[in-house]
Amino acid sequence: MEDHNTANLSEPASPAASVASAEIAAEFAALTVEEKEQRRAEWSQELARVEEEINTLRTVLASKTRHASDLKRKLGITVWKEVTDDVNQGLRNIKESTVYQRTESVLKSTGEKTASVFGSITSGISSKLSQMKNSESMRSIEASVGSAYENVKALSYVIRWRNGSR
């Protein structure tokens, strides 16, 4: 019967935990049947208290979340504004990242070198690009891309909202 009780101990995650678990198992095995029952009763009571605390904290968190949502609504902070702020912050983070800055630096350097070698070609291309940019088809593409971007942002928020991370 004593072997059965110690067999229910969970496997330790590390060698140090393994030593600690072995020591605890040895101490537990040395207890009398009454002491083991008393220890299990104490652990069960403590577990019940901890689970009750967890449930209380969940209830408080849900209440605080509702209160925060009400305050945001009263302040005029809309879901759309939060999504927009999140996207803008993400873009700022990207622009501030060292990878982006290095890439931007490399691109600038490459552009400068290319411009000095192909000066006349780039001015011709710039002229054509300027003409294309002002064309009706380019405006239509820009509008489509902008619309797609806004739709992706809205979809991203809806997914986050449905998953409960408001």
PDB file of C-alpha atoms in Angstrom, residues 99-115:
ATOM      1  CA  VAL A  99      17.286  45.437 -38.512  1.00  0.00           C
ATOM      2  CA  TYR A 100      15.033  48.021 -40.149  1.00  0.00           C
ATOM      3  CA  GLN A 101      17.563  50.790 -39.580  1.00  0.00           C
ATOM      4  CA  ARG A 102      20.385  48.671 -41.028  1.00  0.00           C
ATOM      5  CA  THR A 103      18.230  47.760 -44.010  1.00  0.00           C
ATOM      6  CA  GLU A 104      17.301  51.389 -44.507  1.00  0.00           C
ATOM      7  CA  SER A 105      20.974  52.396 -44.264  1.00  0.00           C
ATOM      8  CA  VAL A 106      22.028  49.753 -46.780  1.00  0.00           C
ATOM      9  CA  LEU A 107      19.275  50.780 -49.146  1.00  0.00           C
ATOM     10  CA  LYS A 108      20.253  54.453 -48.871  1.00  0.00           C
ATOM     11  CA  SER A 109      23.903  53.626 -49.496  1.00  0.00           C
ATOM     12  CA  THR A 110      23.056  51.407 -52.428  1.00  0.00           C
ATOM     13  CA  GLY A 111      20.752  54.061 -53.804  1.00  0.00           C
ATOM     14  CA  GLU A 112      23.438  56.721 -53.570  1.00  0.00           C
ATOM     15  CA  LYS A 113      25.978  54.524 -55.339  1.00  0.00           C
ATOM     16  CA  THR A 114      23.507  53.564 -58.017  1.00  0.00           C
ATOM     17  CA  ALA A 115      22.478  57.186 -58.497  1.00  0.00           C
TER      18      ALA A 115
END
